[in-house]
C-alpha atoms as a PDB file:
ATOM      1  CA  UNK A   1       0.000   0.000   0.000  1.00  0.00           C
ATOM      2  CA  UNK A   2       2.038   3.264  -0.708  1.00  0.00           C
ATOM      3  CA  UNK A   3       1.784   6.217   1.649  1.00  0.00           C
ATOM      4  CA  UNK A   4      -0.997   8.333  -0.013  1.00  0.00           C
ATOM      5  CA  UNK A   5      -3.383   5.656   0.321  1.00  0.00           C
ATOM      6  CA  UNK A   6      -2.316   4.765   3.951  1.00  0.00           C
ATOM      7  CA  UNK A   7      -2.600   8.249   4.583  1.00  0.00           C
ATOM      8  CA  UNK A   8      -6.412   8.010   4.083  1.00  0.00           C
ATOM      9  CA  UNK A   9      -7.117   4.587   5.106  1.00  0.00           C
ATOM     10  CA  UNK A  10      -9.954   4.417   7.912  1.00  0.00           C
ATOM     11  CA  UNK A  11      -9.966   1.672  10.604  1.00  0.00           C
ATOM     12  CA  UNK A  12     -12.222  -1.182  10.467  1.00  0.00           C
ATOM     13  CA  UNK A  13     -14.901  -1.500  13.301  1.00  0.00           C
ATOM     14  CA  UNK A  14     -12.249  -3.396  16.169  1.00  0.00           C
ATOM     15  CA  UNK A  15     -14.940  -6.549  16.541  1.00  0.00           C
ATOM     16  CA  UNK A  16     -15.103  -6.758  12.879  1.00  0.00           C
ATOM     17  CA  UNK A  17     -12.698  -8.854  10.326  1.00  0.00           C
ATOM     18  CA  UNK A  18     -13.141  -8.248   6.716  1.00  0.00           C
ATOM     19  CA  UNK A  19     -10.840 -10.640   4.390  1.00  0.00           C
ATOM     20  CA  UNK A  20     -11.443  -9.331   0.819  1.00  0.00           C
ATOM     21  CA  UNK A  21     -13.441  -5.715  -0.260  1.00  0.00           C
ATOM     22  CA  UNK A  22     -14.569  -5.985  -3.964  1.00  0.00           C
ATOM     23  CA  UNK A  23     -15.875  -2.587  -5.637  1.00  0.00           C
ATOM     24  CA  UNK A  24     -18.334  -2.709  -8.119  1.00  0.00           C
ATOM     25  CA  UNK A  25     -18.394   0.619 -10.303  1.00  0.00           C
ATOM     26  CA  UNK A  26     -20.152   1.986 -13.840  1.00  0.00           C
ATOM     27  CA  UNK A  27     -19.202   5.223 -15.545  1.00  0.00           C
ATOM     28  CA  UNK A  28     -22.479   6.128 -15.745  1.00  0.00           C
ATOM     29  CA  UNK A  29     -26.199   5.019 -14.129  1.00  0.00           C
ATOM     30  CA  UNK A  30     -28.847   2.332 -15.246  1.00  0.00           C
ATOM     31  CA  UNK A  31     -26.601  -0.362 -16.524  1.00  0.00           C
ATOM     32  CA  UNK A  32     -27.319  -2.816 -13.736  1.00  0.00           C
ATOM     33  CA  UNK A  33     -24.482  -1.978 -11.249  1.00  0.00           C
ATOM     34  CA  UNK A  34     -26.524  -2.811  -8.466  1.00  0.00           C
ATOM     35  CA  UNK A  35     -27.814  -6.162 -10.094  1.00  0.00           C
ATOM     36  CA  UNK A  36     -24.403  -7.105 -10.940  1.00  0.00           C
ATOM     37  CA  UNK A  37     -23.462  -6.353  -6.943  1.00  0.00           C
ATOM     38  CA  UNK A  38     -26.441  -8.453  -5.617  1.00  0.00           C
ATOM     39  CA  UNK A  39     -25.616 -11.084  -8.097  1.00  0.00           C
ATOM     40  CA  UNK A  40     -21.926 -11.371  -7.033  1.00  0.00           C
ATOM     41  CA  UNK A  41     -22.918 -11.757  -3.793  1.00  0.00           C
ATOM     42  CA  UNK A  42     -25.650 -14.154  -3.720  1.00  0.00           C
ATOM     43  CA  UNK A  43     -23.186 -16.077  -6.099  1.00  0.00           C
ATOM     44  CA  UNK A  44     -20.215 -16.231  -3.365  1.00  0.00           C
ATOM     45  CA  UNK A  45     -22.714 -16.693  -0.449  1.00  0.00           C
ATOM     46  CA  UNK A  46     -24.285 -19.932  -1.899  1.00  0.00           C
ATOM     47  CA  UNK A  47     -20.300 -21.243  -2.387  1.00  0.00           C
ATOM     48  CA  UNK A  48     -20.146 -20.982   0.647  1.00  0.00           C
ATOM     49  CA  UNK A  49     -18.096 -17.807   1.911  1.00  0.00           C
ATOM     50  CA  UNK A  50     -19.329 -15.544   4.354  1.00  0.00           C
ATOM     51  CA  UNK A  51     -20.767 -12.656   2.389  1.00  0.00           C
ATOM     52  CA  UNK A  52     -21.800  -8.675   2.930  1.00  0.00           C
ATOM     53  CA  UNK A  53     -22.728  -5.792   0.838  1.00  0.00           C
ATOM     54  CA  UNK A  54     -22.034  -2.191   1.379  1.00  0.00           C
ATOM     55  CA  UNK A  55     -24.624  -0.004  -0.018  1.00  0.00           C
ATOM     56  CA  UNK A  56     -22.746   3.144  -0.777  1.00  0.00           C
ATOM     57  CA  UNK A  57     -24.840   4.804  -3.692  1.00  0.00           C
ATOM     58  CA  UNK A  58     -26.051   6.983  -0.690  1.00  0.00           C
ATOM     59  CA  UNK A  59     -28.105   8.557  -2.726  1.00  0.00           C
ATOM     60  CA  UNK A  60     -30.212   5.860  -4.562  1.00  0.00           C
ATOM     61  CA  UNK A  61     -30.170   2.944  -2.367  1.00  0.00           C
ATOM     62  CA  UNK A  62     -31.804   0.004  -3.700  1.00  0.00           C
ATOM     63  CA  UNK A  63     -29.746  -3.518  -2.082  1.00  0.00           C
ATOM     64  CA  UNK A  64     -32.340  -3.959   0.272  1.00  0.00           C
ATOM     65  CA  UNK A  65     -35.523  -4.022  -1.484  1.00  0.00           C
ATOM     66  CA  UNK A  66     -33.653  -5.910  -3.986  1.00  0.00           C
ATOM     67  CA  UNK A  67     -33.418  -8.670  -0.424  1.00  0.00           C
ATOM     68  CA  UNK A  68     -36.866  -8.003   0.806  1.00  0.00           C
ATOM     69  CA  UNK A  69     -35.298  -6.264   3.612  1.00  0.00           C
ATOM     70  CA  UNK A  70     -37.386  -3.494   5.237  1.00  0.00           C
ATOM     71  CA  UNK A  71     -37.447  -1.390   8.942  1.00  0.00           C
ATOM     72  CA  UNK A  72     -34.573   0.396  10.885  1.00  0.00           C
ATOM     73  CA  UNK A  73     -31.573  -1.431  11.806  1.00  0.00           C
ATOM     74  CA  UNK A  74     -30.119  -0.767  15.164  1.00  0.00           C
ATOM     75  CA  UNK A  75     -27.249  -1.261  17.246  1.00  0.00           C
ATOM     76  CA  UNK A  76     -25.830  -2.733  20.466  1.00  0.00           C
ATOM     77  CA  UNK A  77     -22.008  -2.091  22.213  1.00  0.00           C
ATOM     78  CA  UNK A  78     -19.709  -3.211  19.372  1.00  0.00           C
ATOM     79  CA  UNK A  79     -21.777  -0.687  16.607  1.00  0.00           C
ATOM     80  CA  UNK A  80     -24.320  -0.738  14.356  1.00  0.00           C
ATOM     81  CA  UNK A  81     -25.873  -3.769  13.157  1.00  0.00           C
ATOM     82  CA  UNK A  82     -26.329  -4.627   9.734  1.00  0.00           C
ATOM     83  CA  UNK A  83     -29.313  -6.823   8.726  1.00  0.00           C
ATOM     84  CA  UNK A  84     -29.212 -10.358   7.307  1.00  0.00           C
ATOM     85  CA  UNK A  85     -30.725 -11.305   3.829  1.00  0.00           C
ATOM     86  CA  UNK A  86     -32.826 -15.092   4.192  1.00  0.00           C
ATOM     87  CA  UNK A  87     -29.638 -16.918   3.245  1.00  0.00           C
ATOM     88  CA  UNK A  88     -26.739 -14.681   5.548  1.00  0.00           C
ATOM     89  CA  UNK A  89     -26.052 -12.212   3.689  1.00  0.00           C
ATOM     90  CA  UNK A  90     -24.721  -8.981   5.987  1.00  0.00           C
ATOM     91  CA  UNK A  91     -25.994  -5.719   4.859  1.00  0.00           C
ATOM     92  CA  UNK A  92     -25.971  -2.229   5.529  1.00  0.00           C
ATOM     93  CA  UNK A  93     -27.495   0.733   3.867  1.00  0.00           C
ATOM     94  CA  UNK A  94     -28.741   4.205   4.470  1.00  0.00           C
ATOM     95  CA  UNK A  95     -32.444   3.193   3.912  1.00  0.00           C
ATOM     96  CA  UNK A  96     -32.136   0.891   6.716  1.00  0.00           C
ATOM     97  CA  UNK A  97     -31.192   3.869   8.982  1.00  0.00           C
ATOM     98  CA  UNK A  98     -34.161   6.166   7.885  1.00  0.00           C
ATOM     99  CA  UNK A  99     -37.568   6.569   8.930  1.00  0.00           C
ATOM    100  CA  UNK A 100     -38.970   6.676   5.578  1.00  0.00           C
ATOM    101  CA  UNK A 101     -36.662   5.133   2.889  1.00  0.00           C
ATOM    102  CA  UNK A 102     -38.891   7.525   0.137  1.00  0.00           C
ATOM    103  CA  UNK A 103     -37.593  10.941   1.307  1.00  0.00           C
ATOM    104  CA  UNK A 104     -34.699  12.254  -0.633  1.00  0.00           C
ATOM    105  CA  UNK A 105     -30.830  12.342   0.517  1.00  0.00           C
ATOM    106  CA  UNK A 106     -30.378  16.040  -0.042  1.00  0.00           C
ATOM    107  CA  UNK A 107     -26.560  16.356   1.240  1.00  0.00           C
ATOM    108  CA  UNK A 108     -23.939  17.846  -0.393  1.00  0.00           C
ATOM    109  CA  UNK A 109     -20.499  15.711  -1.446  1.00  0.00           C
ATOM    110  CA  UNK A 110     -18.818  15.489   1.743  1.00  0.00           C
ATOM    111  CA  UNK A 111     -21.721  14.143   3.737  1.00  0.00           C
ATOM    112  CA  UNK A 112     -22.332  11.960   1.716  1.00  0.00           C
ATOM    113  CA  UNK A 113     -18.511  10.290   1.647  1.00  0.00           C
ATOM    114  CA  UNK A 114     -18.381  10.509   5.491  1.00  0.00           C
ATOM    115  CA  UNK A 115     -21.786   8.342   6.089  1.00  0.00           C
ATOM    116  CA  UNK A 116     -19.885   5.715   3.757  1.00  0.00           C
ATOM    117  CA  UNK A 117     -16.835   5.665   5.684  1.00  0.00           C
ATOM    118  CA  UNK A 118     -18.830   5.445   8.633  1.00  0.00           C
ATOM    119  CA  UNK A 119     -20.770   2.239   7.650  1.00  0.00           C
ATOM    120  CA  UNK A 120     -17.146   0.803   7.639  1.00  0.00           C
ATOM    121  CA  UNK A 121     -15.776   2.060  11.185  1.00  0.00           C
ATOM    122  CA  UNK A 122     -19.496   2.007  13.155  1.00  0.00           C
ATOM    123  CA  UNK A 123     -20.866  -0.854  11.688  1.00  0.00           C
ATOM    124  CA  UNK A 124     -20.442  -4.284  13.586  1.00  0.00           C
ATOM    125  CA  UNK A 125     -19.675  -6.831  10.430  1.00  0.00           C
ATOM    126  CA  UNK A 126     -18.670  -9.647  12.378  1.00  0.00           C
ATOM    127  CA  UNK A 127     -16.793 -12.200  10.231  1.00  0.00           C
ATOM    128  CA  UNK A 128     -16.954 -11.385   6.312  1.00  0.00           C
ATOM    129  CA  UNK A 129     -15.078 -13.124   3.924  1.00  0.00           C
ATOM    130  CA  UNK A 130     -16.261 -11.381   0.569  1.00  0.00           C
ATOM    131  CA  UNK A 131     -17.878  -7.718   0.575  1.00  0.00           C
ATOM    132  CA  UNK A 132     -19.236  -6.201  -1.997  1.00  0.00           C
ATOM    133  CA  UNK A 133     -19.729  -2.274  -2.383  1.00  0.00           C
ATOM    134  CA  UNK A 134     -22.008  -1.185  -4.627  1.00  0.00           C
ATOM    135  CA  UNK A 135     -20.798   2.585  -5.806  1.00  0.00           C
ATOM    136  CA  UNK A 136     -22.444   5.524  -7.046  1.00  0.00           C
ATOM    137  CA  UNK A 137     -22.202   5.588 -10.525  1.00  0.00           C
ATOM    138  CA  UNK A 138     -19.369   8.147 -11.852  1.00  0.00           C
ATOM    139  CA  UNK A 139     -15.806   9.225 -10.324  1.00  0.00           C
ATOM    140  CA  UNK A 140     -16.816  11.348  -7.503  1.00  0.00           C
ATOM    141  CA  UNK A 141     -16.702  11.858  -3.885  1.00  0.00           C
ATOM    142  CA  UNK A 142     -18.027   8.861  -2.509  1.00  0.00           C
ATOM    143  CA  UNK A 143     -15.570   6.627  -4.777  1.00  0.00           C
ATOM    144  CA  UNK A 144     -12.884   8.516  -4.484  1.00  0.00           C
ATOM    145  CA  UNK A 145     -13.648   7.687  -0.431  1.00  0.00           C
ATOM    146  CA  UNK A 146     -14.000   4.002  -0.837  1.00  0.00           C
ATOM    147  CA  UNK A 147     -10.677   4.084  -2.707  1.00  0.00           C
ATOM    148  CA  UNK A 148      -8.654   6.090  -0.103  1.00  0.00           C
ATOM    149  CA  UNK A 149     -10.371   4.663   3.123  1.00  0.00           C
ATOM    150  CA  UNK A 150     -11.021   1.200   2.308  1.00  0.00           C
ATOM    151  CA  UNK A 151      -8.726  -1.438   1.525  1.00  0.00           C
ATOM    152  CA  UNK A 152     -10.108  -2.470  -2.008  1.00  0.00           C
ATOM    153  CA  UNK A 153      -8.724  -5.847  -3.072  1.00  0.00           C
ATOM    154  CA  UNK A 154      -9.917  -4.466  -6.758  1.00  0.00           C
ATOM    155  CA  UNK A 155     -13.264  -3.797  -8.499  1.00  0.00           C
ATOM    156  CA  UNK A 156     -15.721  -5.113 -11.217  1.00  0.00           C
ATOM    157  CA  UNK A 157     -16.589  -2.769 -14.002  1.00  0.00           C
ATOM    158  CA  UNK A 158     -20.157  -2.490 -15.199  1.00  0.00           C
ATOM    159  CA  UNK A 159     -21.441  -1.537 -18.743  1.00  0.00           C
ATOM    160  CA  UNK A 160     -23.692  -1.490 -21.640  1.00  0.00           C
ATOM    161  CA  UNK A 161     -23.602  -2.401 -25.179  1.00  0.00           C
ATOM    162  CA  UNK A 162     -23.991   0.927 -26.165  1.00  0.00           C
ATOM    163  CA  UNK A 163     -21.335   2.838 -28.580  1.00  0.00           C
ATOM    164  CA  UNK A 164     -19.995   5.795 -25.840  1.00  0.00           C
ATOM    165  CA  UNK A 165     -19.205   2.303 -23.487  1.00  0.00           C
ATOM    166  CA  UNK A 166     -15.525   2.910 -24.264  1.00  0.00           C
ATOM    167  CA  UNK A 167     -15.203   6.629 -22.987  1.00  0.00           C
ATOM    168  CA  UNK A 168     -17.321   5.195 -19.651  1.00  0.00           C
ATOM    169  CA  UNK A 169     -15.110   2.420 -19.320  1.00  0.00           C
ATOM    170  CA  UNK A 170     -12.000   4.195 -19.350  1.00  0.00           C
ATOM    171  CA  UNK A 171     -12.549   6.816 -16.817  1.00  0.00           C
ATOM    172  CA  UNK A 172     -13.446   4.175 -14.522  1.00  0.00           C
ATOM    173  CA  UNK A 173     -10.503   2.755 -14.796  1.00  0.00           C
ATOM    174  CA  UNK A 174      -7.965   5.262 -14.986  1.00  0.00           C
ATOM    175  CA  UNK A 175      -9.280   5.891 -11.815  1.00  0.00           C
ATOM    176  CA  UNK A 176      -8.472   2.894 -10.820  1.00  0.00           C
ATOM    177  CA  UNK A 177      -5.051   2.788 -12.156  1.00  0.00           C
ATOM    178  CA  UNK A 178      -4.534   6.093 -10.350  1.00  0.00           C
ATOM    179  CA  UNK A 179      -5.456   4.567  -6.963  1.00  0.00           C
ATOM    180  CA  UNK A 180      -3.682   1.546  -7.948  1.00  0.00           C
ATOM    181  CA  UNK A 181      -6.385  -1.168  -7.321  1.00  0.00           C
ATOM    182  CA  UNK A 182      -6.885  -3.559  -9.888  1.00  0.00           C
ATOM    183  CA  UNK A 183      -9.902  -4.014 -12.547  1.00  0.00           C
ATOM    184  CA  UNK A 184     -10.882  -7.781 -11.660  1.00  0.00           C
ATOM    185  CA  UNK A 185     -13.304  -7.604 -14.538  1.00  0.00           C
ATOM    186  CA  UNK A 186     -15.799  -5.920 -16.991  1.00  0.00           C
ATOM    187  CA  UNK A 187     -19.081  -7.270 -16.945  1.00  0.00           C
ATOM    188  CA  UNK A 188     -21.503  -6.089 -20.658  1.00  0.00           C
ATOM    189  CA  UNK A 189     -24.996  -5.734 -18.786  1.00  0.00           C
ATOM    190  CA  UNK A 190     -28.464  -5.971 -21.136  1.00  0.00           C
ATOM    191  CA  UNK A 191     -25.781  -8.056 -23.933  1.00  0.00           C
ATOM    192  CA  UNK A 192     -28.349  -9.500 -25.829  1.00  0.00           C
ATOM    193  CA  UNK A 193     -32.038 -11.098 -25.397  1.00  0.00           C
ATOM    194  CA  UNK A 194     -32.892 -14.787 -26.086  1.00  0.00           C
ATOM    195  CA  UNK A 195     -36.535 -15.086 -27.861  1.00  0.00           C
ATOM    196  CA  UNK A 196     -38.002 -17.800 -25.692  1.00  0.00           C
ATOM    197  CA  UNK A 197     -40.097 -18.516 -28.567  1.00  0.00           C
ATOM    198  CA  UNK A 198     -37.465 -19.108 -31.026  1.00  0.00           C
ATOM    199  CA  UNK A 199     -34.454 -18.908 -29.383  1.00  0.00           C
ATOM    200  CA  UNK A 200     -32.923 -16.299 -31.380  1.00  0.00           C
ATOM    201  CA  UNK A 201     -29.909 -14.148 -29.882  1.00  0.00           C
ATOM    202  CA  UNK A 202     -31.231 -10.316 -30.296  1.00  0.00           C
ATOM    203  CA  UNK A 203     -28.553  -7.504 -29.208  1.00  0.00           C
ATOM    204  CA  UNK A 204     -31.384  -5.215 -28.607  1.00  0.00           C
ATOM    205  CA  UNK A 205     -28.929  -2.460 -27.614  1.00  0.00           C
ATOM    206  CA  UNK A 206     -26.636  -2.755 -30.521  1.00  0.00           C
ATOM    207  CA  UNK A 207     -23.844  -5.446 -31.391  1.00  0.00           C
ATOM    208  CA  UNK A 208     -21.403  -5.938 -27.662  1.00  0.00           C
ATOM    209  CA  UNK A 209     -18.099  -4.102 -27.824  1.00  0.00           C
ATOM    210  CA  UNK A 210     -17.064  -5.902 -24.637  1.00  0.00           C
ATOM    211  CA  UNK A 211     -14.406  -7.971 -26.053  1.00  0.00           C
ATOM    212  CA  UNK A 212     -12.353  -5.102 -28.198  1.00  0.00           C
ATOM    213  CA  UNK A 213     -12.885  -3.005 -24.652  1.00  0.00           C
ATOM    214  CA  UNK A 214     -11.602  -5.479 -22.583  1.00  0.00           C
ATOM    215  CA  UNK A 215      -8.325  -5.908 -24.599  1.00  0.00           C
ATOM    216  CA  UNK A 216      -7.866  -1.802 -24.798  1.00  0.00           C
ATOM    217  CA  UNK A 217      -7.473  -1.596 -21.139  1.00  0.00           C
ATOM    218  CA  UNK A 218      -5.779  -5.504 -20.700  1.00  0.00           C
ATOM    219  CA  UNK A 219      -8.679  -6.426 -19.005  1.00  0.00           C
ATOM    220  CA  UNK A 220      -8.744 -10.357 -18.958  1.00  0.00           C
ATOM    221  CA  UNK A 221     -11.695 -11.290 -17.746  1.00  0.00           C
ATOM    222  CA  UNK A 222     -15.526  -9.866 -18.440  1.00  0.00           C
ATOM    223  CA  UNK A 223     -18.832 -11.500 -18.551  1.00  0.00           C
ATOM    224  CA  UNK A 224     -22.357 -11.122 -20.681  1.00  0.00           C
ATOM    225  CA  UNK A 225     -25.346 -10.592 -18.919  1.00  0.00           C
ATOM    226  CA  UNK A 226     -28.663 -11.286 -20.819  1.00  0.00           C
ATOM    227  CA  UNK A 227     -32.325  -9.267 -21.025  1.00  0.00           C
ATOM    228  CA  UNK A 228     -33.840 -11.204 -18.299  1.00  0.00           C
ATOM    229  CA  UNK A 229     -37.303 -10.617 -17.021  1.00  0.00           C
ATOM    230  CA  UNK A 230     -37.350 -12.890 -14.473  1.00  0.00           C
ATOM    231  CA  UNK A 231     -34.357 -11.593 -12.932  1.00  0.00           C
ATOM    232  CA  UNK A 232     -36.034  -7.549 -13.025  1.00  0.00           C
ATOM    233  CA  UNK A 233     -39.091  -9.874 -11.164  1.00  0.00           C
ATOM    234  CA  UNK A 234     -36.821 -11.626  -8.550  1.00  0.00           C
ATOM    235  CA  UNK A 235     -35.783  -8.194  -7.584  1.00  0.00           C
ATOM    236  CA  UNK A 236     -38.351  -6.243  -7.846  1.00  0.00           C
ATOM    237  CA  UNK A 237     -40.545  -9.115  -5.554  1.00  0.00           C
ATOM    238  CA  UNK A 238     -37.441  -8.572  -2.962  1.00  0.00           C
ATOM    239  CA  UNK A 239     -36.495 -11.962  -4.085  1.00  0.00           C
ATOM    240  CA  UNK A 240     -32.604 -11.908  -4.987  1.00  0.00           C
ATOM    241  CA  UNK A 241     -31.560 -15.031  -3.712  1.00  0.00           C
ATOM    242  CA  UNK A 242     -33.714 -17.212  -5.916  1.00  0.00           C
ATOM    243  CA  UNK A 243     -31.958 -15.916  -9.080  1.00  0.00           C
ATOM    244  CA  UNK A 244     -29.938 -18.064 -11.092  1.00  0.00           C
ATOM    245  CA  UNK A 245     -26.158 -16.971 -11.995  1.00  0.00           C
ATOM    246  CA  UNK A 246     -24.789 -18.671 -14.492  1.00  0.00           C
ATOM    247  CA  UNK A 247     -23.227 -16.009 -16.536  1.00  0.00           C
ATOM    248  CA  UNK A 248     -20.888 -14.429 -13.962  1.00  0.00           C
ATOM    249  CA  UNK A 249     -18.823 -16.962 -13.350  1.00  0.00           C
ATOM    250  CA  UNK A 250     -14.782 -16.156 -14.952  1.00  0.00           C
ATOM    251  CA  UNK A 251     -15.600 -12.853 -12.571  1.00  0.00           C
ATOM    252  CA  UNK A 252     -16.588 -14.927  -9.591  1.00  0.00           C
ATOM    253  CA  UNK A 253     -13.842 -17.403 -10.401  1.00  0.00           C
ATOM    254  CA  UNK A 254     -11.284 -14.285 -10.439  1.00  0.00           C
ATOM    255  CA  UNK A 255     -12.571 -13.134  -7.518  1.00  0.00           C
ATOM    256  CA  UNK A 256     -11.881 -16.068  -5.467  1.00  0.00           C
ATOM    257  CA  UNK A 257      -8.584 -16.382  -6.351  1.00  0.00           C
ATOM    258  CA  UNK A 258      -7.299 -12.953  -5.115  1.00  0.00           C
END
C-alpha cells in the first residue's frame, strides 16, 4: 500500500474482520451496477463464503428491497448492526437507517462520503469473507472515499452495449489505475435477449463491444449478462436469492482467487 493511500485509510470496526473488499463501479447510471453487486454476492454466499454488501450509492439505495429487507436497523455495544438477507447475507445501507426510505438524501459531497466511511468504522460486520460495495455511478466523492479509506482488493466494471461504453469504461478505470487497485473484470450488462419462442440471440442495444474493450485496457476477464425478465421480477418481488447466476462466473472465479 504506498503512503498516499495509507494516509487516508480508515480503521475497520475493532470486533469486525473483513478478508477481501470488492468494488463494483459503472461510468455512468442504469446499466445494472446494483444487479451485478447483488448477483456477485448471492453467487459467493451460496459457495459458501461468508458474504456482505455495502450499499454506498447513498443517494439511490436500492440492495435492500432488492433482499426483501425493510425497517430500521439498530445497534448494540460493538456498533451498528447490519441486517441479514434469508440466506446470511450482511448488509448495511442508508435506507435501513431512515424513517422513511422515500424521502430524498439532499446532502452535499462530503456528507455523503463521510456516512460511507462510517458504515465501515461504526458498523459491527462480524466475520466477512467477501464484501461487496455497490458505488455511485461516476468518479466522484463517494468513490474517491472508498478508494482512499477502504482497503479495495480491486473492483468489477459495469457496462452497456452501447457505442460511448468505451469513454465510460476508461474513466473508470484510470481511476483505478490512479489509486492503484486492480480491474478484476468488466461485466456487458443488457448483452443481448434470447426469444423464448425461437431462441434467437437479439442484441437489442446494438452489437457488444465488450471484447475489443476489454483488450484496450488488458482487461482479462468480463462477462455477458442477458435481457432477463425474471431476474427484473426476482428483484423487484425482494427476491434476490432465488436468481440463477450462471453467466458471472470467470468474474466470480477471479474473484476467489485474489
Amino acid at each position: 500500500m504506498d503512503k498516499f493511500r495509507e494516509k487516508f485509510r480508515k480503521p475497520l470496526n475493532k470486533y469486525s474482520k473483513v478478508k477481501k473488499v470488492i468494488g463494483v463501479v459503472s461510468g455512468k447510471g442504469g446499466v445494472g451496477k446494483s444487479l451485478v453487486t447483488t448477483s456477485l454476492a448471492v453467487a459467493m454466499n451460496r459457495a459458501g463464503y461468508k458474504t456482505a454488501i455495502m450499499d454506498a450509492d447513498i443517494t439511490g439505495p436500492s440492495i435492500p428491497k432488492a433482499f426483501g429487507i425493510e425497517g430500521q436497523t439498530y445497534q448494540n455495544q460493538k456498533g451498528i448492526l447490519p441486517r441479514t438477507s434469508k440466506t446470511g447475507i450482511k448488509i448495511m445501507s442508508l435506507n435501513l437507517l431512515v424513517e422513511n426510505p422515500g424521502d430524498p438524501v439532499i446532502w452535499r459531497g462530503p456528507i455523503l462520503a463521510d456516512m460511507v466511511t462510517q458504515f465501515w468504522t461504526d458498523v459491527f460486520w462480524d466475520d466477512v469473507d467477501y464484501m461487496f460495495v455497490d458505488l455511485p455511478p461516476g468518479t466522484g466523492d463517494i468513490p474517491l472515499t472508498v478508494f482512499q479509506a477502504l482497503p479495495v482488493d480491486g473492483i468489477v466494471v459495469v457496462t452497456s452495449p452501447q457505442e460511448l461504453v468505451k469513454m465510460i469504461v476508461e474513466k473508470s478505470v484510470k481511476m483505478a489505475n490512479e489509486m492503484d487497485i486492480p480491474v478484476l473484470g468488466l461485466v456487458e450488462n443488457m448483452s443481448y435477449y434470447v426469444c423464448p419462442d425461437c431462441g434467437k440471440k437479439h442484441e437489442i442495444f446494438g452489437p457488444s463491444h465488450i471484447e475489443e474493450v476489454a483488450k484496450e485496457f488488458s482487461i482479462d476477464t468480463f462477462a455477458k449478462l442477458p435481457i432477463d425478465p425474471s431476474i427484473a421480477q426476482s428483484i423487484d418481488a425482494g427476491n434476490a436469492e432465488a436468481m440463477k447466476i450462471e453467466h458471472l462466473d470467470p468474474i466470480i472465479s477471479k474473484i476467489q482467487n485474489l
